[in-house]
Coordinates of C-alpha atoms and ligand atoms in Angstrom, one line a residue:
X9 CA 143.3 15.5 151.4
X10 CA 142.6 16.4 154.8
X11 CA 140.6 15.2 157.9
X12 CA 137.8 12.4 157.3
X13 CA 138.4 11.8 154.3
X14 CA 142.5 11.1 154.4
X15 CA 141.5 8.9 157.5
X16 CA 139.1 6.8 155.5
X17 CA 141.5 6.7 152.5
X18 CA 144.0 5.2 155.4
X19 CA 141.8 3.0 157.0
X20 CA 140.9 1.3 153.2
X21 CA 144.3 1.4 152.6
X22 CA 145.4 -0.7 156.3
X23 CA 142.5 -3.4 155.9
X24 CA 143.2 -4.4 152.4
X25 CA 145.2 -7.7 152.3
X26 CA 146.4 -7.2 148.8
X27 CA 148.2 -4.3 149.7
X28 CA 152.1 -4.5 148.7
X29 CA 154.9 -4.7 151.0
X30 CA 157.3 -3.5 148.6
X31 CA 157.5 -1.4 145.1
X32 CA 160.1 -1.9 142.7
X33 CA 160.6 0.8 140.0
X34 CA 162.8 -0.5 136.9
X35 CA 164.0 2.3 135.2
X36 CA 164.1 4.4 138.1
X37 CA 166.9 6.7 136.7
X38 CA 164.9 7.4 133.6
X39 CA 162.8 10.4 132.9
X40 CA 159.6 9.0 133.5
X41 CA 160.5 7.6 137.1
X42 CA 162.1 10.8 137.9
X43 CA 159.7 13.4 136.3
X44 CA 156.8 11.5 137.5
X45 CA 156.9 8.5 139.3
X46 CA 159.3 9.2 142.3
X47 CA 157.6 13.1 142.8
X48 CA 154.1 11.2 142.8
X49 CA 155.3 8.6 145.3
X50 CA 156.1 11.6 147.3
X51 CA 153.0 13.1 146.9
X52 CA 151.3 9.7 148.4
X53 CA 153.9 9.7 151.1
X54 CA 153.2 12.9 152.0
X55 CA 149.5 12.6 152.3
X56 CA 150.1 9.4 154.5
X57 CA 148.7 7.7 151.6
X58 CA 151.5 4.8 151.6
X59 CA 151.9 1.6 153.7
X60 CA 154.0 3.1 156.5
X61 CA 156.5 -0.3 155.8
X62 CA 156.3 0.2 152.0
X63 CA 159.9 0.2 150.4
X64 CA 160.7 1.3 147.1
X65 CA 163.6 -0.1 145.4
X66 CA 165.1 1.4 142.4
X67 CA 166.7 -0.4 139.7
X68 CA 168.4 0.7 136.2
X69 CA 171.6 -0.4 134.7
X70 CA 173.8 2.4 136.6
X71 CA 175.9 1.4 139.3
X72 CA 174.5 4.0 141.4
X73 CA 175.0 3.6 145.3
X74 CA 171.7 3.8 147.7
X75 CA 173.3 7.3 148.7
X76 CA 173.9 8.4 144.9
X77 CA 170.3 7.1 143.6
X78 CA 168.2 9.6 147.2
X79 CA 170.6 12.3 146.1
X80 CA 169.3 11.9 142.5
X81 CA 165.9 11.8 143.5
X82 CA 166.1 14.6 145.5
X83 CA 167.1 16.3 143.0
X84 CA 164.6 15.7 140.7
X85 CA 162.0 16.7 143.1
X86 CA 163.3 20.0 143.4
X87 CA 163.2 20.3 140.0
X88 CA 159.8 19.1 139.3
X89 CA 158.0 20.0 142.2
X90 CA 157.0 23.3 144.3
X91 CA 159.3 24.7 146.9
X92 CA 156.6 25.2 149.2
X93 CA 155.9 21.4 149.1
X94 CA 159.5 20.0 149.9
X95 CA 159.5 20.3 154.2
X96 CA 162.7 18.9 155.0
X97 CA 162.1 16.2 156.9
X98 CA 159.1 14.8 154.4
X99 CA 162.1 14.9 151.9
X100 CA 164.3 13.2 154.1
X101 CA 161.5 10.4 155.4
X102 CA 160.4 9.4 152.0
X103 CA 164.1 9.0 150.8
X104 CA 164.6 7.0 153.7
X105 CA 161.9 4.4 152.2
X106 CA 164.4 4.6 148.7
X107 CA 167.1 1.8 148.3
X108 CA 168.7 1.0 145.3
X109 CA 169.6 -2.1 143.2
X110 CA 172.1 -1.8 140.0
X111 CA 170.3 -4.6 137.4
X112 CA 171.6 -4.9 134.0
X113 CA 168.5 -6.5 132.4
X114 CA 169.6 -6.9 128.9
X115 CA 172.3 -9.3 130.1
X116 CA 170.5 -10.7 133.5
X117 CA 172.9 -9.2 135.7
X118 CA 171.8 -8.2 138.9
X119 CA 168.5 -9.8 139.9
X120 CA 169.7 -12.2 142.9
X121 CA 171.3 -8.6 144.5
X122 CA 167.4 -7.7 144.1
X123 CA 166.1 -10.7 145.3
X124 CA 168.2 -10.2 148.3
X125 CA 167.4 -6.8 149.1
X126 CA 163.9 -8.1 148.7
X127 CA 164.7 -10.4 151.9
X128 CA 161.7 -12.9 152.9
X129 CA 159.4 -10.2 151.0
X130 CA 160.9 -11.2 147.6
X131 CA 160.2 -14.7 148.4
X132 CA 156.5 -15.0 149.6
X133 CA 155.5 -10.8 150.1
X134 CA 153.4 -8.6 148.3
X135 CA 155.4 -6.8 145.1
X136 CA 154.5 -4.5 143.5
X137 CA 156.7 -4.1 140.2
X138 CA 156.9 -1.4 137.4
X139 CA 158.8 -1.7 134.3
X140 CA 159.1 1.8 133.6
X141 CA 162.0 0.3 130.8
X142 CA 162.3 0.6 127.1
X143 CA 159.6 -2.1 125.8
X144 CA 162.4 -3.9 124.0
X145 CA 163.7 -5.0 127.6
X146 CA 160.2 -6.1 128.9
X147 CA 160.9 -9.7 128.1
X148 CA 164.2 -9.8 129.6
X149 CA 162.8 -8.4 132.7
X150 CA 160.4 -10.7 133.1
X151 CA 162.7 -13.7 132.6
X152 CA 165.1 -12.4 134.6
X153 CA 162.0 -12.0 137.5
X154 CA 160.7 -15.7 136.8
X155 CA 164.3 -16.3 137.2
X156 CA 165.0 -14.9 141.2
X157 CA 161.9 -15.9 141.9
X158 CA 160.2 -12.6 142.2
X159 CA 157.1 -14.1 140.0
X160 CA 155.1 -15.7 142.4
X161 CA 151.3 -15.4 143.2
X162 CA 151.8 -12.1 145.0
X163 CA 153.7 -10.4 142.7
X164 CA 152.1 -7.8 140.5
X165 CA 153.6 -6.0 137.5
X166 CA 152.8 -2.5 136.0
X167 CA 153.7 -1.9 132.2
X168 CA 153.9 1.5 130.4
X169 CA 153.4 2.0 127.2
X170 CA 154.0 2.2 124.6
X171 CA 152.9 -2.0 124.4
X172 CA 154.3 -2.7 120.5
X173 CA 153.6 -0.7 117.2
X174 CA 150.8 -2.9 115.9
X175 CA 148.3 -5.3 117.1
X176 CA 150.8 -8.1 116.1
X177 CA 153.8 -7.0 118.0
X178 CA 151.3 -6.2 120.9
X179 CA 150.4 -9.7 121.3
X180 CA 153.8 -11.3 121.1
X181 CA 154.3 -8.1 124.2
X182 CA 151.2 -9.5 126.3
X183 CA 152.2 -13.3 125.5
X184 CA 155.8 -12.8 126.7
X185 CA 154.2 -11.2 129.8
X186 CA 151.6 -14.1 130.3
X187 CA 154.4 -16.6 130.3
X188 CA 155.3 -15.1 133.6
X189 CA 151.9 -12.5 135.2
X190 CA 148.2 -13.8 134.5
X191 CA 146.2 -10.9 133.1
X192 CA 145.0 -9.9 137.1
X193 CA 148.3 -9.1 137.4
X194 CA 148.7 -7.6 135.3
X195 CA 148.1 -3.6 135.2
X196 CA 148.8 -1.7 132.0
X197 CA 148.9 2.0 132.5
X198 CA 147.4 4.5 130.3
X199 CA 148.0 7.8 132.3
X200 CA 144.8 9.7 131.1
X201 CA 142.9 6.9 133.1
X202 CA 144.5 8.8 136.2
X203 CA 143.5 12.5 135.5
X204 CA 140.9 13.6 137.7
X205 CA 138.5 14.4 135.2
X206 CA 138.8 11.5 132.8
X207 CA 137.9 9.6 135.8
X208 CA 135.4 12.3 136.6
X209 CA 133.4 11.1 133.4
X210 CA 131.9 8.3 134.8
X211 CA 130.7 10.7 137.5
X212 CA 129.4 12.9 135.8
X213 CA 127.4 10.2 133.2
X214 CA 126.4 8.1 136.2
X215 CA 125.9 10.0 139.3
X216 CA 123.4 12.1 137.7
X217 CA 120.5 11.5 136.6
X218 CA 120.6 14.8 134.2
X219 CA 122.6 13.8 131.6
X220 CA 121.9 9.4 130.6
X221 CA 118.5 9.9 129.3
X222 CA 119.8 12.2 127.0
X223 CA 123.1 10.5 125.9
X224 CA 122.2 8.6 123.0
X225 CA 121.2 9.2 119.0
X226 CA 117.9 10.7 119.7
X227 CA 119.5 13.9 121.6
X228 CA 123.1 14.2 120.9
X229 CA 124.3 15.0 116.9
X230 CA 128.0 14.6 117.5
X231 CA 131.1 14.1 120.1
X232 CA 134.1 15.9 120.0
X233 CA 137.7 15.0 121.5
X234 CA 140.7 17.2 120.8
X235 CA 143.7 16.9 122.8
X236 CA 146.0 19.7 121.5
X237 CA 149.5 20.2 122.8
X238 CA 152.3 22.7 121.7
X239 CA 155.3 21.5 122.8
X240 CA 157.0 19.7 119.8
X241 CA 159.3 16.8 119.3
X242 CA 161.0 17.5 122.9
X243 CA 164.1 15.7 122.2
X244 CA 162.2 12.1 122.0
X245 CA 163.7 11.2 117.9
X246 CA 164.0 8.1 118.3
X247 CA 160.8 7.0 120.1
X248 CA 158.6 9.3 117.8
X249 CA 159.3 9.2 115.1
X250 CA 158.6 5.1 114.4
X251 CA 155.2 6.3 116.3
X252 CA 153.5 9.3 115.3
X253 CA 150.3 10.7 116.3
X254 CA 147.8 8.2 115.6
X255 CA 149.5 5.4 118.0
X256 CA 151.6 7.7 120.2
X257 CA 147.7 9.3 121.2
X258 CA 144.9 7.7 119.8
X259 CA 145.4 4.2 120.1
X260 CA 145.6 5.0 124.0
X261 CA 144.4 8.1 125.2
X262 CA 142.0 9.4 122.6
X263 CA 140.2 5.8 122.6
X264 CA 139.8 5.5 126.2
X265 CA 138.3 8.6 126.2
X266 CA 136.1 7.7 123.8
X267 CA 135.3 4.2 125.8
X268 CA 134.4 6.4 129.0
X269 CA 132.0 8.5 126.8
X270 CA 130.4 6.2 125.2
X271 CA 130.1 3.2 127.0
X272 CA 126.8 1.5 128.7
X273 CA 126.2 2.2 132.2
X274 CA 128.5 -0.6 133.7
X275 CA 126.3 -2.2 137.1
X276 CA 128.8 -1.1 139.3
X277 CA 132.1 0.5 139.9
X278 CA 134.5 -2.5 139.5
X279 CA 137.3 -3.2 137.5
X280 CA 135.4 -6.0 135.3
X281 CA 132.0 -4.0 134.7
X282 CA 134.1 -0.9 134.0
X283 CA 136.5 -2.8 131.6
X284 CA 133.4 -4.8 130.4
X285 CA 131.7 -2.1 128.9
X286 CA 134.7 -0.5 127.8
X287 CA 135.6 -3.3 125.6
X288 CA 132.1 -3.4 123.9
X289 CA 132.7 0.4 122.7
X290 CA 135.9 -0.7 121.1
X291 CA 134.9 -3.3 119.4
X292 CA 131.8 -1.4 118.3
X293 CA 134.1 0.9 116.1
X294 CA 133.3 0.7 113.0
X295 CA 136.9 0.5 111.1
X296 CA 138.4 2.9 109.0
X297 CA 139.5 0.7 106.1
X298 CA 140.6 1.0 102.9
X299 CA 137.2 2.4 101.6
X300 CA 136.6 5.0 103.9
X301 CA 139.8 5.9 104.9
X302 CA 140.7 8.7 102.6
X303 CA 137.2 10.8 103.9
X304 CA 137.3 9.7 107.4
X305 CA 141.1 10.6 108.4
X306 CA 143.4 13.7 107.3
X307 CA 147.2 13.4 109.0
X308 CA 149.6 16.0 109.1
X309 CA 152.8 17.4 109.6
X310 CA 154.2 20.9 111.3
X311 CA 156.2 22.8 109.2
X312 CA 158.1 26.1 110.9
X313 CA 156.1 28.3 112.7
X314 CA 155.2 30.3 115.8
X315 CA 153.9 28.8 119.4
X316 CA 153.5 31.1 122.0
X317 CA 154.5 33.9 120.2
X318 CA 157.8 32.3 119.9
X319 CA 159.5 31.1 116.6
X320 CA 159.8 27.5 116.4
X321 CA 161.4 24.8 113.7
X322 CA 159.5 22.3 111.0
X323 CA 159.5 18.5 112.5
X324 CA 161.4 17.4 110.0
X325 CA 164.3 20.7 111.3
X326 CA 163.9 19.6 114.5
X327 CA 164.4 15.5 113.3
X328 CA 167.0 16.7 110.7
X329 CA 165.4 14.5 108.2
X330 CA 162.3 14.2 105.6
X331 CA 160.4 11.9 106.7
X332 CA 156.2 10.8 106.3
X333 CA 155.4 10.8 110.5
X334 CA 152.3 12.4 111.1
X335 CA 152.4 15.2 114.2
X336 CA 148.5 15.9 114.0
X337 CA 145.6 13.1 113.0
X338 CA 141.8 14.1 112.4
X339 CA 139.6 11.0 112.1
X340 CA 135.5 10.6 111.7
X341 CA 134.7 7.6 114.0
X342 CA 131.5 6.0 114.8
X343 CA 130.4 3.5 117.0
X344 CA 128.4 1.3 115.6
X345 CA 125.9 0.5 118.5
X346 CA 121.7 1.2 119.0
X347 CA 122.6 4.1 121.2
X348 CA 125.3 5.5 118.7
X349 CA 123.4 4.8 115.5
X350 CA 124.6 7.8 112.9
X351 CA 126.4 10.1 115.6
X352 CA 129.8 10.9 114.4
X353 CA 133.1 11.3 117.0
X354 CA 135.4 13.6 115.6
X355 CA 139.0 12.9 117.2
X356 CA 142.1 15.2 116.6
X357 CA 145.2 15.4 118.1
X358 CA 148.5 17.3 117.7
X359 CA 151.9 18.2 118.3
X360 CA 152.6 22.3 118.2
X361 CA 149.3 23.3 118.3
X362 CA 148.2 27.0 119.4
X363 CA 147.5 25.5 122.9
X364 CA 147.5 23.1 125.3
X365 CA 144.0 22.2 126.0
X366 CA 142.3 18.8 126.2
X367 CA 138.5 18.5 126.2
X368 CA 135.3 17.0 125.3
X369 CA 132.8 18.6 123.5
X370 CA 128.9 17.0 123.3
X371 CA 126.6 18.9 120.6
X372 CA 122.7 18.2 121.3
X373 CA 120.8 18.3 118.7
X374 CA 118.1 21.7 118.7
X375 CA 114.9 21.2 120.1
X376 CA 112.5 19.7 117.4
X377 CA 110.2 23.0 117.4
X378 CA 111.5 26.6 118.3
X379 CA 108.1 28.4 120.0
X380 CA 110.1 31.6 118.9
X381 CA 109.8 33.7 115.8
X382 CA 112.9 35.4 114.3
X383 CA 113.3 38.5 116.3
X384 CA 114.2 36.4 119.7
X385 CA 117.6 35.7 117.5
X386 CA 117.7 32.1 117.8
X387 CA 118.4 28.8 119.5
X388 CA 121.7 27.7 119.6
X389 CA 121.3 24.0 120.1
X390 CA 123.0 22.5 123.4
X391 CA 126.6 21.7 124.3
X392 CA 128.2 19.9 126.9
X393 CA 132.3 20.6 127.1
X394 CA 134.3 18.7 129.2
X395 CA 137.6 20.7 129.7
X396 CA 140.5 18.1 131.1
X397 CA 143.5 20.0 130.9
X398 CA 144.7 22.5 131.6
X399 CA 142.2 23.7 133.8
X400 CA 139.4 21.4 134.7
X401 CA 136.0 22.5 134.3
X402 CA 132.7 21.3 133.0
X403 CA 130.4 23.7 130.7
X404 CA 126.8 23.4 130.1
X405 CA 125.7 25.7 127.3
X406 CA 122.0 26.8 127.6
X407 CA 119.2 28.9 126.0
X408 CA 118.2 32.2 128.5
X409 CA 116.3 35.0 128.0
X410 CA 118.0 38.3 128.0
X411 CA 116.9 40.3 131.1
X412 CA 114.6 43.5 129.6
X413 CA 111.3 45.0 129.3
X414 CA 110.8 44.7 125.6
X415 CA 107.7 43.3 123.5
X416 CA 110.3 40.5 122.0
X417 CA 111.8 37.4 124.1
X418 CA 115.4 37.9 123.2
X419 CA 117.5 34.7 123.9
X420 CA 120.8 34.0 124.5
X421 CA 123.3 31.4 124.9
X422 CA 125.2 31.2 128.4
X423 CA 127.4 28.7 130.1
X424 CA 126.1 27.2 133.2
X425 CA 130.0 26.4 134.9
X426 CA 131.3 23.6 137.5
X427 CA 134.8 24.7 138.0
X428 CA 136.2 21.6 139.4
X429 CA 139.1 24.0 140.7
X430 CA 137.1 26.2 142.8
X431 CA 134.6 23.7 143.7
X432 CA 137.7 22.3 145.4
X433 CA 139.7 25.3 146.1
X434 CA 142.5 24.5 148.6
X435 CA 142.9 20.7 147.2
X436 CA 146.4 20.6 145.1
X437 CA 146.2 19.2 142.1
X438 CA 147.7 15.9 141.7
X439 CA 149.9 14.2 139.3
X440 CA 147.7 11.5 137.2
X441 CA 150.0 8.8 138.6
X442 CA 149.9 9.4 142.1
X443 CA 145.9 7.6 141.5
X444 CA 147.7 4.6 139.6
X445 CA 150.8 4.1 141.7
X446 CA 148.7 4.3 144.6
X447 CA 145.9 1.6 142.7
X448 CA 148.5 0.1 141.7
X449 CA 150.1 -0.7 145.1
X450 CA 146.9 -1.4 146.3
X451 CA 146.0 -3.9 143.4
X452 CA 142.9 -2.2 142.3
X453 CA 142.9 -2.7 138.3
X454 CA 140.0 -0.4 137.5
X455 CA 142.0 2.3 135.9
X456 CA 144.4 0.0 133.9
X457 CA 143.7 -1.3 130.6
X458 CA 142.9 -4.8 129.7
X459 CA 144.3 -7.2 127.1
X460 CA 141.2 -7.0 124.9
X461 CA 141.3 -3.4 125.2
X462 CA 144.3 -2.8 123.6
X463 CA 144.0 -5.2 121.5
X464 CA 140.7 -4.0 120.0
X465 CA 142.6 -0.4 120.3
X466 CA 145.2 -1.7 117.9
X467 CA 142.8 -3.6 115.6
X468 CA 141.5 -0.5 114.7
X469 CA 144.5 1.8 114.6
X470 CA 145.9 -1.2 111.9
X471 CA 143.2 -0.9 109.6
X472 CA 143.6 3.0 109.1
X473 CA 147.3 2.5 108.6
X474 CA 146.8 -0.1 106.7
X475 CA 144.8 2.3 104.3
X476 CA 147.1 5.4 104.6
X477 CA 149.5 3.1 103.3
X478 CA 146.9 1.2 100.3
X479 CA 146.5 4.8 99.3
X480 CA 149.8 6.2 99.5
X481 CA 148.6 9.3 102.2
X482 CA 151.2 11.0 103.7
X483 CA 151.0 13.8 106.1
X484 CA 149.7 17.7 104.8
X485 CA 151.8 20.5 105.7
X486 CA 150.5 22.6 108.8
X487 CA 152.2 26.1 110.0
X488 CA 152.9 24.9 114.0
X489 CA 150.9 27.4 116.0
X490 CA 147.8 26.5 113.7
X491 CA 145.0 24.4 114.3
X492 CA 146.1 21.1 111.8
X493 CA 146.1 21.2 107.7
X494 CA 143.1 22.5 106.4
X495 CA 141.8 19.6 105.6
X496 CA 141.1 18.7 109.3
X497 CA 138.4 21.6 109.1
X498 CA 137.0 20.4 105.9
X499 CA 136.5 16.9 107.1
X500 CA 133.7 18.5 109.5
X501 CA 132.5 21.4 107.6
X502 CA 131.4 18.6 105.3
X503 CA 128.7 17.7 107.9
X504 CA 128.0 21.5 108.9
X505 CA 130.5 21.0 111.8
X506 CA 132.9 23.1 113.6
X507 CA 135.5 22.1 115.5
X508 CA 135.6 23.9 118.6
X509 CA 138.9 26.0 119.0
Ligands
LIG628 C1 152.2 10.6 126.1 C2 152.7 10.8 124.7 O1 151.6 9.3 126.2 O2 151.2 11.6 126.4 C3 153.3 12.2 124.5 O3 153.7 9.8 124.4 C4 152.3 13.2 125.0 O4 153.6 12.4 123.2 C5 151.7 12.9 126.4 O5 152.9 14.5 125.0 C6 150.6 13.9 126.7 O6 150.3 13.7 128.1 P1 149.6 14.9 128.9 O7 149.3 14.3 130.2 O8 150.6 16.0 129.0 O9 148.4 15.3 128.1

């Protein structure tokens, strides 16, 4: 960010009185703080995007010293970000805002040595705290915080998933954490909410008036949201496999992005409207249960394979066990709303997939009459794709005629592009956390998830499990490097749908 717009940024950030005065990262020698969190506080600091005063203390159970945890950190920036981005003395000023605080949670050890490096901040300041810690230590945590006193009115806590296995186990979560943080301070992170162009949904639905008049039954026949991936079980056995797909990614990701696409217009851009309309769309779904669940959802498995050209184990190789986790999940959702009456969302999401792409694809329906006879070729109805990741880019598919002098109008169909990239060449691309740590900090819960969100997330996520396991469904075989079992194609080909690959 350069110029006006980093000054403005600035100037928000100096006048806001919620602003913290301190962040404290537990789990800060984990691979989440180091992969992403500490490189994206970086980022900030770089941009002059954090409180000049702001101190970030580290915590985890090593007994690291201050000078050991930089050193660490410095390391991982290296490894995780570009050369070209690492000046020296940026390096050197933002570890100068690290300190570090050994705090064995489990046993409660620790938290008065925090409390004191907190100093009169811990007692009355703005905190800013993220448990970036196994969820089985989330309670501890917070007892040990209620304990030192670092629970009071200005303290604010950031929780990453994943927040239990079931709706059940998600409330006892959110309970043990109301004991101690009312729900405003409470931010729940689901990092999709800090991509660019998830966010740049809402712009594009409601800072135009192109597209709202159209996005309802009457125009649109069905919604699309694949996020494929190709890397595999990367080492995480033990966290994965108890998950698999359908709560590791839809319960989460997929379902906000479904919320952002579907939702009513909210009246304005605030973290209540915007969570207010969001919630409406989840509890709109209509649930998979026991009677549709065997049509409306296919799971699967990866069996060996190529990605990339490259040879790559089964899951079950790679776990060194049988076992019934699903890697890939196909459902057929609807939402059962006046503006979504009879459109279906087809969701699918997978582990070793051909490639990494995320998007969002929006079929119009055809125009009710074609004023063409055969020879132009034909229409091709309408689509909308929303490309996330990797690149970002948004593609309107549209009807021209094909230049010539001939008696017959020949039509074809040709995308009408907004590359986000080179509409904003020269801007890096950021790291989806650097939005939420800075939000975060800030105490701007727009982009964090709400109780009822999740929970209405995990009410339905329960009910399809609940039927794969009434009807004994386990996972179908799929080659990695291939698009899913086959009968992820069939459960659209049914409707005359494609997915789009
Ligand atoms: C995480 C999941 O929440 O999201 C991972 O636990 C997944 O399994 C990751 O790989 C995908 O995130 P992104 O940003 O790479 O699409």
């Amino acid at each position: 960010m350069k110029g006006k717009n980093l000054d403005k940024t600035l100037s928000d950030i100096k006048t806001k009185t919620d602003t913290a005065q301190a962040l404290l990262v537990f789990g800060a020698t984990g691979d989440l703080a180091q992969r992403m969190l500490l490189p994206s506080l970086y980022g900030l600091h770089c941009d002059g995007l954090l409180p000049p005063g702001l101190g970030v203390i580290g915590s985890s159970r090593s007994a690291l010293e201050a000078s050991a945890f930089r050193a660490r950190v410095a390391e991982s920036l290296a490894r995780y970000l570009p050369a070209e981005r690492l000046a020296d003395a940026n390096v050197q000023a933002f570890l100068s805002r690290l300190q570090y605080v050994p705090v064995n949670v489990a046993e409660g050890g620790g938290f008065a040595a925090l409390q004191a490096a907190l100093g009169e901040q811990g007692g009355t300041g703005k905190l800013a705290i993220f448990l970036s810690t196994a969820p089985s230590l989330f309670s501890a945590a917070i007892n040990g915080l209620r304990e030192a006193g670092l629970a009071h009115e200005g303290v604010r806590l950031a929780l990453e998933k994943p927040l239990g296995h079931d709706l059940h186990s998600s409330q006892a979560i959110n309970d043990a954490v109301l004991d101690a943080f009312p729900e405003e301070r409470t931010f729940r992170i689901d990092h999709y909410l800090g991509k660019e162009t998830v966010q740049n949904l809402l712009a594009l639905r409601f800072g135009n008036q192109l597209f709202e008049p159209l996005w309802n039954a009457a125009a649109i026949d069905h919604v699309q949201i694949t996020v494929a991936e190709t890397v595999g079980l990367e080492g995480r056995i033990d966290f994965y496999d108890g998950m698999g797909a359908l709560r590791d990614m839809v319960q989460n990701h997929m379902l906000q992005l479904l919320a952002l696409v579907a939702m009513e217009p909210p009246a304005k851009y605030d973290a209540a409207a915007v969570r207010d309309e969001k919630v409406k769309v989840l509890r709109s779904l209509r649930p998979i249960d026991r009677a549709m669940v065997t049509t409306h959802s296919v799971l699967g498995q990866y069996g060996p394979g190529a990605v990339g050209g490259a040879p790559v184990a089964g899951y079950a190789d790679e776990l060194g066990a049988a076992t019934t986790t699903e890697t890939f999940v196909a459902l057929k959702a609807h939402v059962d709303n006046w503006r979504w009456k009879g459109v279906p969302f087809y969701l699918r999401t997978g582990k070793r997939l051909p490639v990494r792409q995320s998007e969002i694809l929006v079929q119009f329906k055809p125009v009710p009459h074609s004023i063409f006879d055969e020879r132009s070729g034909g229409l091709v109805a309408n689509k909308l794709l929303i490309k996330l990741q990797p690149e970002e880019n948004i593609r309107l598919l549209v009807m021209v005629k094909e230049p010539g002098l001939g008696r017959n109008v020949r039509l074809r169909e040709v995308p009408l592009d907004l590359s986000l990239s080179a509409a904003f060449a020269g801007q890096r691309q950021r790291i989806a956390y650097e939005r939420l740590l800075l939000d975060f900090i800030n105490g701007d819960p727009t982009l964090f998830v709400r109780r009822d969100e999740v929970e209405a997330q995990w009410q339905w996520i329960d009910a399809i499990r609940d039927g794969w396991a009434y009807h004994g469904m386990t996972p179908k075989r799929y080659t990695a490097g291939s698009w899913g079992p086959s009968s992820a194609i069939a459960l659209t080909e049914r409707d005359g749908v494609s997915w789009h690959d």
